[in-house]
Coordinates of N, CA, C and O in Angstrom, one line a residue:
X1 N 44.5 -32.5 -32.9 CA 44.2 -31.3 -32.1 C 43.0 -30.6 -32.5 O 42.3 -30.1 -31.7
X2 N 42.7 -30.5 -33.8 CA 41.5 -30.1 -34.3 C 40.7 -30.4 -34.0 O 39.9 -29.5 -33.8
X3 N 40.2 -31.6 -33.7 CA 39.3 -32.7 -32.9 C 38.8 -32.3 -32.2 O 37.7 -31.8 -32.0
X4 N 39.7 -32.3 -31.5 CA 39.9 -32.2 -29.7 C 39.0 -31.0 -29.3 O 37.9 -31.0 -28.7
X5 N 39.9 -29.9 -30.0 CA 39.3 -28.7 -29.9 C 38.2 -28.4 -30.4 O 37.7 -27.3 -30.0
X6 N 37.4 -29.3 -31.4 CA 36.0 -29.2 -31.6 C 35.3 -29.4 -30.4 O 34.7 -28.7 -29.6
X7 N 35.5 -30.6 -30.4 CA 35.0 -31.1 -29.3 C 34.6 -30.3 -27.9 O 33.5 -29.9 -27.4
X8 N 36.2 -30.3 -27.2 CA 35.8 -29.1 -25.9 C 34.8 -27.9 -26.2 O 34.2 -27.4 -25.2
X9 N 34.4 -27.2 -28.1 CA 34.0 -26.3 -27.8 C 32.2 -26.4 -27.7 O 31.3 -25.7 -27.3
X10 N 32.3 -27.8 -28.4 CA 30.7 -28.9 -28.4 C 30.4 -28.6 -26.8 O 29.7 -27.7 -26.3
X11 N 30.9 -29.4 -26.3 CA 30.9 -29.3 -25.0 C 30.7 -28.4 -24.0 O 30.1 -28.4 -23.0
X12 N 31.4 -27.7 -24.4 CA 31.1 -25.8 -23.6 C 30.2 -25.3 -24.0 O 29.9 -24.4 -23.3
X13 N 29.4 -25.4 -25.2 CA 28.2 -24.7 -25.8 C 27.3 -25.7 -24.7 O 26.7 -25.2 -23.7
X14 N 27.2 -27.0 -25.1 CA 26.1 -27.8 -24.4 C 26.1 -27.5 -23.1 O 25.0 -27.3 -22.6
X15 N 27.4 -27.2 -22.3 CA 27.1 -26.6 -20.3 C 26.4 -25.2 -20.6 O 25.6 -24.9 -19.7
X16 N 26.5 -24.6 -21.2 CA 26.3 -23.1 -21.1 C 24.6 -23.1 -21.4 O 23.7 -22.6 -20.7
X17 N 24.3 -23.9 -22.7 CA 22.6 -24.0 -23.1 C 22.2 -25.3 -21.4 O 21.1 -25.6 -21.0
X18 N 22.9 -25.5 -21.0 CA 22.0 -26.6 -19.8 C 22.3 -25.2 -18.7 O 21.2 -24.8 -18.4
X19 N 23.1 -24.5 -18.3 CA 23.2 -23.6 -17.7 C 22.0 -22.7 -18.0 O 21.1 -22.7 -17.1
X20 N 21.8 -21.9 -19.0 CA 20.9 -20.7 -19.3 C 19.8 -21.1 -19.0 O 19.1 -20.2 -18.5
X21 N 19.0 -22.7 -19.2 CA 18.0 -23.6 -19.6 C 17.7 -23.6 -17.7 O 16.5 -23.5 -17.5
X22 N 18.1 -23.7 -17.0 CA 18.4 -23.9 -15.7 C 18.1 -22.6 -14.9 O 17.1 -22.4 -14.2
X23 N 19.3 -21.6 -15.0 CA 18.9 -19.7 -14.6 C 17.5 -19.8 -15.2 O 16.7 -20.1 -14.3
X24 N 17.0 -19.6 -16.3 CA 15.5 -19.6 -16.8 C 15.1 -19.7 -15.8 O 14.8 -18.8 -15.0
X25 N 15.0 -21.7 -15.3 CA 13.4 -21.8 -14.3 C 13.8 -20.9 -12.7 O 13.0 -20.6 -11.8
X26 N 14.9 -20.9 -12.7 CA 15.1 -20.5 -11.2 C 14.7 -19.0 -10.9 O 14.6 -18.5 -9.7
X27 N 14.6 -18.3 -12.1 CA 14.4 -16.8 -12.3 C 12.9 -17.3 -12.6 O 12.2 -16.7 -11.7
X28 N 12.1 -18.1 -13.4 CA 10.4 -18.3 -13.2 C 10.0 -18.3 -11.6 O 9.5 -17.4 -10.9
X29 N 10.7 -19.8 -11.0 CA 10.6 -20.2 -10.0 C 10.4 -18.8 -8.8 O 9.4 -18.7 -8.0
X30 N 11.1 -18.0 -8.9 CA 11.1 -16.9 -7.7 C 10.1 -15.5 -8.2 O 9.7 -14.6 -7.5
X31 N 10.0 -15.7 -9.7 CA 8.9 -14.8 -10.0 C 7.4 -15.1 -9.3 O 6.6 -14.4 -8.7
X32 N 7.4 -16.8 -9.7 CA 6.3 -16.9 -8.6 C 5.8 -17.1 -7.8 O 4.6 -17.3 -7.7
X33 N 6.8 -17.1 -6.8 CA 7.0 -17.0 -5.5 C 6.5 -15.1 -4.8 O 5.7 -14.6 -4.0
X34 N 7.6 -14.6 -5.7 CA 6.9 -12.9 -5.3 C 5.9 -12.9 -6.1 O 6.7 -12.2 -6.7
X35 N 4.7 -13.1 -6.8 CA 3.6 -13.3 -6.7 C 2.9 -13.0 -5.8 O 2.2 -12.1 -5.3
X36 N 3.2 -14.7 -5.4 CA 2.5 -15.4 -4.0 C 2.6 -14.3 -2.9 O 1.6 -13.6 -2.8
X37 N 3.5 -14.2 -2.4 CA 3.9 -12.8 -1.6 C 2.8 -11.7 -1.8 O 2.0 -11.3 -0.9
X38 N 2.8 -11.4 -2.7 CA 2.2 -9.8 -2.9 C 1.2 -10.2 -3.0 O 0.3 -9.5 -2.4
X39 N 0.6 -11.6 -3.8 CA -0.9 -11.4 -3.3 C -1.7 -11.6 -1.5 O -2.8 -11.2 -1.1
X40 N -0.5 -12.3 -0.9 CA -0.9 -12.6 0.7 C -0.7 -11.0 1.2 O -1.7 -10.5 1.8
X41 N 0.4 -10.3 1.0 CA 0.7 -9.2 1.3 C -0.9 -7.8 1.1 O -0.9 -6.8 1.7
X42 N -1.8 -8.3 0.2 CA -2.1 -7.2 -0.1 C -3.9 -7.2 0.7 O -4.7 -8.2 0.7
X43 N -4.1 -5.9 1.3 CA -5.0 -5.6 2.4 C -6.0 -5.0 2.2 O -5.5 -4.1 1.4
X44 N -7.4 -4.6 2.3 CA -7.9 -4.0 2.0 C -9.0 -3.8 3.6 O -9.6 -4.5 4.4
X45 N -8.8 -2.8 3.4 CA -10.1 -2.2 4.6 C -11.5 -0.9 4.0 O -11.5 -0.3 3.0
X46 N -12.1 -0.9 4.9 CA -14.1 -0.4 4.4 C -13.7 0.9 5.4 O -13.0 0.6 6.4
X47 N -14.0 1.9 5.4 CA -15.0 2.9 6.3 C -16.0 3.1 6.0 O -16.4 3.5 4.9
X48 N -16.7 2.7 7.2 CA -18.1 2.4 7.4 C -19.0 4.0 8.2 O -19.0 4.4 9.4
X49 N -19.7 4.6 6.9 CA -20.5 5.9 8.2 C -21.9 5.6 7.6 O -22.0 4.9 6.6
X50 N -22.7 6.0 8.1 CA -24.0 5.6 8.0 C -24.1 4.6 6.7 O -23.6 3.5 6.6
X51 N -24.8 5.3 5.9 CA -25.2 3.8 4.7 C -24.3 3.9 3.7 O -24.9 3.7 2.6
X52 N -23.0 4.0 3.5 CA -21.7 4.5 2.8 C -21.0 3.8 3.2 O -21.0 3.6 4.4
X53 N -19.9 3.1 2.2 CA -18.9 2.5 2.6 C -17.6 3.2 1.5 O -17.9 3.7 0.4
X54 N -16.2 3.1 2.0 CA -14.9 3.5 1.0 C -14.3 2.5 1.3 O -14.4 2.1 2.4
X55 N -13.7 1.8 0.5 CA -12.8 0.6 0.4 C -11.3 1.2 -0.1 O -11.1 2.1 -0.9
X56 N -10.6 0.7 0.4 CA -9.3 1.2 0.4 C -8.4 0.1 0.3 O -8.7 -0.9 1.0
X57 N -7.2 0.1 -0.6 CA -6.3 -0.8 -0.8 C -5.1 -0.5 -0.2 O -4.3 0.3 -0.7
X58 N -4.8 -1.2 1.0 CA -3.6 -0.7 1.7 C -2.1 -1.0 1.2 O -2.1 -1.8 0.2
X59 N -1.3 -0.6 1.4 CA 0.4 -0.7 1.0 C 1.1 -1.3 2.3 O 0.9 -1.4 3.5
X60 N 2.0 -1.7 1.4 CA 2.7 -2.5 2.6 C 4.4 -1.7 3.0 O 5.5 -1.7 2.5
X61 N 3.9 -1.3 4.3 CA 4.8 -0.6 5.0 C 4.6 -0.9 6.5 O 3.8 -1.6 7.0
X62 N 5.5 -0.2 7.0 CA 5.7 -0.2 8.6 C 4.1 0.6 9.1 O 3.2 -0.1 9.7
X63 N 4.0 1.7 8.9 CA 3.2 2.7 9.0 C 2.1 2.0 8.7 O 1.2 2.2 9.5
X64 N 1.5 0.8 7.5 CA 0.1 0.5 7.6 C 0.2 -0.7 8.6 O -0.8 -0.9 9.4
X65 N 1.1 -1.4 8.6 CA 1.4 -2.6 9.2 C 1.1 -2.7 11.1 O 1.1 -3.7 11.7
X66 N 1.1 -1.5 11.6 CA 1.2 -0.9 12.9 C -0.5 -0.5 12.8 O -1.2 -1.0 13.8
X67 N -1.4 0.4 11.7 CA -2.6 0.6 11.7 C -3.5 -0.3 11.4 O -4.7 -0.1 11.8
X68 N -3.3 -1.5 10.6 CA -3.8 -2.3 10.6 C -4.2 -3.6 12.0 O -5.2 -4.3 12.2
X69 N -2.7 -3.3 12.7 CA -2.9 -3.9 14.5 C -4.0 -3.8 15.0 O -4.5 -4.6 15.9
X70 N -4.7 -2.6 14.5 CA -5.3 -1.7 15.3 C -6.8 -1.6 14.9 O -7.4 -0.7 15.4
X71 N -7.2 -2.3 14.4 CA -8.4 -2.3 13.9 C -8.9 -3.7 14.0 O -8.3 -4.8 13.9
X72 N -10.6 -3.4 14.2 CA -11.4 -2.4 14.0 C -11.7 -1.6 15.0 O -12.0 -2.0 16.2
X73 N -11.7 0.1 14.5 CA -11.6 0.8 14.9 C -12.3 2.4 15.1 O -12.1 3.1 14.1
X74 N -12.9 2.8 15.8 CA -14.1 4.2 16.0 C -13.0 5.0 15.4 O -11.9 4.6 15.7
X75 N -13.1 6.1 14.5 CA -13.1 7.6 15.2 C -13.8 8.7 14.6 O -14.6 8.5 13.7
X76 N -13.4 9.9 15.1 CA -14.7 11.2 14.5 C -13.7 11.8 13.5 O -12.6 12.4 13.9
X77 N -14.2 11.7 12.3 CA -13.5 12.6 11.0 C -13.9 14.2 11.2 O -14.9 14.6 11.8
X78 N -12.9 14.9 10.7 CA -13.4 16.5 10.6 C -12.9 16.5 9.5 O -11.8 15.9 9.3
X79 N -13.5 17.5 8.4 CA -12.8 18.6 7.5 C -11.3 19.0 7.9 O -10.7 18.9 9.0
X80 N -10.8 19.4 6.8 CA -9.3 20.1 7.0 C -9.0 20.4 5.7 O -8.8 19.7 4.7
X81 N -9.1 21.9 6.0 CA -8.8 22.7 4.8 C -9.3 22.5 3.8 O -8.6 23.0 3.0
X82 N -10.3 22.0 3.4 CA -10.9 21.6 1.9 C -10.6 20.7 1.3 O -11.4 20.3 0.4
X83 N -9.7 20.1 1.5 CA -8.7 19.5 0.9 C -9.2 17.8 1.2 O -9.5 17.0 0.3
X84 N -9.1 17.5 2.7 CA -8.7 16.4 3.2 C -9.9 15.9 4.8 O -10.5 16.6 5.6
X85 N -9.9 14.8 4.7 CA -11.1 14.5 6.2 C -9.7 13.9 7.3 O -8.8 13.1 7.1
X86 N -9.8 14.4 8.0 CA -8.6 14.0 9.1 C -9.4 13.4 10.3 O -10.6 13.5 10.5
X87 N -8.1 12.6 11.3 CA -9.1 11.9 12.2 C -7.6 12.0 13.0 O -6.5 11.9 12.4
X88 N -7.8 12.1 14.3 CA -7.0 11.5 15.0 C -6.5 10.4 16.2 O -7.1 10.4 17.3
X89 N -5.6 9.6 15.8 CA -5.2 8.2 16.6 C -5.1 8.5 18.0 O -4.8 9.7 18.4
X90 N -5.3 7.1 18.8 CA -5.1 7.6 19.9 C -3.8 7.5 20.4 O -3.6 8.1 21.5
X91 N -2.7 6.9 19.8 CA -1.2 6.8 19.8 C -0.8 6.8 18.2 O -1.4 6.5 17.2
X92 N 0.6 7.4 18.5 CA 1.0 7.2 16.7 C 1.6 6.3 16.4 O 2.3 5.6 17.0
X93 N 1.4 6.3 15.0 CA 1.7 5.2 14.3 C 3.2 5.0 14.0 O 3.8 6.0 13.6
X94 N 4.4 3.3 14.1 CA 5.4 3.6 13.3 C 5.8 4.7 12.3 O 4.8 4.9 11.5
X95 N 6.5 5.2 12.1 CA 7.0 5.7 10.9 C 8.3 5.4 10.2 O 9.1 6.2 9.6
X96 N 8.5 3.7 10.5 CA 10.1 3.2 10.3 C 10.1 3.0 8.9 O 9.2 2.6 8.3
X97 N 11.5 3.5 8.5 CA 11.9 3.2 6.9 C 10.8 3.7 6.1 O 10.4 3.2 5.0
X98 N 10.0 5.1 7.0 CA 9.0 5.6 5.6 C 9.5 6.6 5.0 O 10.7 6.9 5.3
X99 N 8.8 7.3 4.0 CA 9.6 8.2 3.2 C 9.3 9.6 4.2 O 8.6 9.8 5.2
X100 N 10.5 10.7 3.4 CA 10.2 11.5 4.1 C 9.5 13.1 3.6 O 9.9 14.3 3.8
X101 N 7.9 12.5 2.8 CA 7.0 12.8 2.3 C 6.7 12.3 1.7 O 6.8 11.1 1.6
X102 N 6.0 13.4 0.9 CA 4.7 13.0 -0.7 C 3.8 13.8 -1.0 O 3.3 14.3 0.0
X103 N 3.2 14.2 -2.2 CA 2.6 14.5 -2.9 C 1.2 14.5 -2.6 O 0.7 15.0 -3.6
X104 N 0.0 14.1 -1.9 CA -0.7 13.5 -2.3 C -1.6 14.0 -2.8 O -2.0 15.1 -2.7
X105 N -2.5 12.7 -3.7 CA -3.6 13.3 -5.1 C -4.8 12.7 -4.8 O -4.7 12.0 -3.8
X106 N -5.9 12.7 -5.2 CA -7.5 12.2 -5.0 C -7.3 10.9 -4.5 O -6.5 10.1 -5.2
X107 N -7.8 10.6 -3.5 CA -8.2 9.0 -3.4 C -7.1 8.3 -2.5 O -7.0 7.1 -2.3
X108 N -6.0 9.6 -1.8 CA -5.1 8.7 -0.9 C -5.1 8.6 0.3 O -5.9 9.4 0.7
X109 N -4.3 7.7 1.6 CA -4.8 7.5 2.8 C -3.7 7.4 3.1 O -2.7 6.6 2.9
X110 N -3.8 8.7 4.0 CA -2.0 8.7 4.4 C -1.8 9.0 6.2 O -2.7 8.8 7.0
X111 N -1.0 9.2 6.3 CA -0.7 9.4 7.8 C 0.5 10.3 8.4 O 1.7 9.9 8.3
X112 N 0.1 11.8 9.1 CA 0.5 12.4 8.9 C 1.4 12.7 10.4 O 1.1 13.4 11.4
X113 N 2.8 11.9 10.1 CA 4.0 11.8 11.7 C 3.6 12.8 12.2 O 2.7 12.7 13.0
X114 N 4.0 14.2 12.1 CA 4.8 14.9 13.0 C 3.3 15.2 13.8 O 3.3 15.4 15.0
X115 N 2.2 15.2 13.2 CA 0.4 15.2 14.3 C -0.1 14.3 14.6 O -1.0 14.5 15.5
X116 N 0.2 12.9 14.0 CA -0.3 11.6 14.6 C -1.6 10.9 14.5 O -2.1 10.1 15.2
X117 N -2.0 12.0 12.9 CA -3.4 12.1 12.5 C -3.5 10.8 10.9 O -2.5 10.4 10.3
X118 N -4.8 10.6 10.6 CA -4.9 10.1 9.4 C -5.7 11.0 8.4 O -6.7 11.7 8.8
X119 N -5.3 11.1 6.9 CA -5.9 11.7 6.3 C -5.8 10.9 5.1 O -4.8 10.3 4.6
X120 N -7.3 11.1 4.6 CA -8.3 10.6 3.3 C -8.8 12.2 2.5 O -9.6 13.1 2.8
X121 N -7.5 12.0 1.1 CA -7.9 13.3 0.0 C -8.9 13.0 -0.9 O -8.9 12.1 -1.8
X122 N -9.9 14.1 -0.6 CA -11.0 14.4 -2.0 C -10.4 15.0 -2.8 O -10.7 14.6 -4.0
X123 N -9.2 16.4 -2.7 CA -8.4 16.6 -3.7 C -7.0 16.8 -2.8 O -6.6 16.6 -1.6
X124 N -6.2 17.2 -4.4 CA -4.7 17.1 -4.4 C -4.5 18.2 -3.5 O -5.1 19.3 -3.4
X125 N -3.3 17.7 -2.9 CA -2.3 18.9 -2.2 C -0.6 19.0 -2.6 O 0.0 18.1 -3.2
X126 N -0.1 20.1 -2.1 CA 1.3 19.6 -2.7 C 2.2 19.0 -1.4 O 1.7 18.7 -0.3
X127 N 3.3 18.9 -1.7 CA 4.1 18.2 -1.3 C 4.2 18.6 0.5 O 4.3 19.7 1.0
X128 N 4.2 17.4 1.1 CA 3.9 17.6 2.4 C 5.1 16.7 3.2 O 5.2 15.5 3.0
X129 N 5.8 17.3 4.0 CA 7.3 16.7 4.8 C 6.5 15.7 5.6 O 5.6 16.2 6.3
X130 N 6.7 14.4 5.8 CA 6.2 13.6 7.1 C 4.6 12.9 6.6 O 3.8 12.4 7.3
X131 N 4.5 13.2 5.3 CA 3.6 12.5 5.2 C 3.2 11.0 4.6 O 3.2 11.2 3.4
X132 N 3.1 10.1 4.9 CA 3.3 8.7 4.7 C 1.9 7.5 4.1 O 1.1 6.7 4.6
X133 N 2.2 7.9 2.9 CA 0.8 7.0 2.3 C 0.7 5.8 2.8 O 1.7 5.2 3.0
X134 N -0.8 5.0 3.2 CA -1.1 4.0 4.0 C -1.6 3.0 2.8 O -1.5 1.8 2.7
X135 N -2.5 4.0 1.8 CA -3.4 3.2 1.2 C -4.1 4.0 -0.1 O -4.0 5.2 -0.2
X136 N -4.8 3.2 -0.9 CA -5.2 4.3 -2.1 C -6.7 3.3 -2.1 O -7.0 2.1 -1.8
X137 N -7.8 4.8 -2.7 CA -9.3 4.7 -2.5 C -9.3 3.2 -3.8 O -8.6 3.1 -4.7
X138 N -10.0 2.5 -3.5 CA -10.5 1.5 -4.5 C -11.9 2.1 -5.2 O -11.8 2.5 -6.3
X139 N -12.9 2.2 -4.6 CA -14.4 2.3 -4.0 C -14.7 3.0 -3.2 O -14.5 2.9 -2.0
X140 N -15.6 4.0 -4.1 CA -16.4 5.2 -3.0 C -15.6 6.2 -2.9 O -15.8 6.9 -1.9
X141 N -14.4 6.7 -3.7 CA -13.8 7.9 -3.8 C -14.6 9.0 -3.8 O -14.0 10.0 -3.4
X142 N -15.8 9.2 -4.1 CA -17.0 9.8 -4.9 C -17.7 10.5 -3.0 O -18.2 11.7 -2.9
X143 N -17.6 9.5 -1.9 CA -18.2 9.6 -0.8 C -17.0 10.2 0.0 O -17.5 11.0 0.8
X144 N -16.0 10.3 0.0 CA -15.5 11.3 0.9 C -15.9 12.4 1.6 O -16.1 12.5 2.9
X145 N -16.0 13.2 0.7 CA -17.1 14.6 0.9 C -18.2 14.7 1.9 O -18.4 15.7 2.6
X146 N -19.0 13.2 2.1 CA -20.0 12.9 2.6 C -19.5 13.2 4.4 O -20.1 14.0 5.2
X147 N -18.6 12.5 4.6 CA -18.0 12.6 6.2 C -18.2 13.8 6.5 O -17.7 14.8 6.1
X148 N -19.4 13.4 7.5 CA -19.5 15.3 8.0 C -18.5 15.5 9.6 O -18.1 14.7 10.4
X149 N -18.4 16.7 9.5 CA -17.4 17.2 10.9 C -18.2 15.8 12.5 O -19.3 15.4 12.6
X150 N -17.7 15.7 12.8 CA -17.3 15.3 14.2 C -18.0 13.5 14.0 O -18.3 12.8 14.9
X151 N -18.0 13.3 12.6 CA -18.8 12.2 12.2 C -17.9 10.3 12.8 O -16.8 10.0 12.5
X152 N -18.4 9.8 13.3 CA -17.9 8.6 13.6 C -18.3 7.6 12.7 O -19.3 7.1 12.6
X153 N -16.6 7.4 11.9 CA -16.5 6.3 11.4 C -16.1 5.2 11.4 O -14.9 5.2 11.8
X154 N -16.4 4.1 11.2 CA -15.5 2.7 11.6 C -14.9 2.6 10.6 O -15.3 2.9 9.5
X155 N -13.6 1.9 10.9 CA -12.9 1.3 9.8 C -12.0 -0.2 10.5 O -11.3 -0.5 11.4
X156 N -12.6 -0.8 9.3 CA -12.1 -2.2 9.4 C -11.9 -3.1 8.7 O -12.9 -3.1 7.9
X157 N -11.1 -4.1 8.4 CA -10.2 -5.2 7.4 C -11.5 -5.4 6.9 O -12.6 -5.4 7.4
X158 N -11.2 -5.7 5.7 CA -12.2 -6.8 4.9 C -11.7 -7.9 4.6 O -10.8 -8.1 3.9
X159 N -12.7 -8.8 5.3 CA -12.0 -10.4 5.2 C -12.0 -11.1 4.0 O -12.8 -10.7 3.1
X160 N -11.0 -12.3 3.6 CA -10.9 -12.5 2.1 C -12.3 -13.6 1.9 O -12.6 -14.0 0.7

């Protein structure tokens, strides 16, 4: 019986190390898989105004996934409030399964539901109901400021 019971417990160690040995690659396996994903997933678009460009890294949501349709695209930036360059869409954007605000700080590209506007911060504001980050400055955070009132900018994908 001692035997025996060695044995069965040989044996249950060995399924368990071929088991663990096994979860391992299948947990590798799907890490690189979301990889792959996020790197296909990930977007980047230019605003283009005179001899200036801002590169922006978009996020993946409903809300960029809808603005991104939509490009390339005119419109005329204005000032707002000091703070922010706003532009407004000619229809609004999804706002499915977005949050319901945010914070936003230097360098973000958000989209504001309840006006149906887009806004690019040179500085921080606080916490704003309905506002839905699209994207964050990569490049040319520095040119914001530059966008003068009723200024037409293009913005559009940058191809890989």
């Amino acid at each position: 019986m001692n035997k025996l019971y060695k044995l069965i417990c040989v044996l249950c160690i060995i399924t368990l190390i071929g088991c663990t040995i096994e979860e391992e690659k299948i947990i590798n396996n799907d890490s690189d898989i979301e990889k792959e994903v996020e790197v296909v997933r990930t977007t980047r678009i230019k605003m283009i105004f005179r001899e200036n460009e801002i590169v922006i890294k978009m996020l993946d949501n409903p809300s960029t996934t809808d603005f991104l349709k939509r490009l390339p695209i005119e419109l005329k930036f204005e000032d707002y409030n000091s703070t922010e360059k706003i532009t407004y869409l000619p229809s609004k954007l999804s706002n499915d399964n977005a949050s319901s605000g945010m914070t936003p700080q230097v360098g973000d590209f958000a989209y504001y539901a309840p006006w149906g506007n887009l806004a690019i911060y040179y500085k921080g504001f606080s916490y704003s109901s309905g506002l839905v980050l699209l994207g964050q400055i990569e490049e040319g955070i520095e040119k914001i400021e530059l966008i003068a009132n009723n200024e037409l900018v293009k913005i559009e994908v940058i191809s890989d």
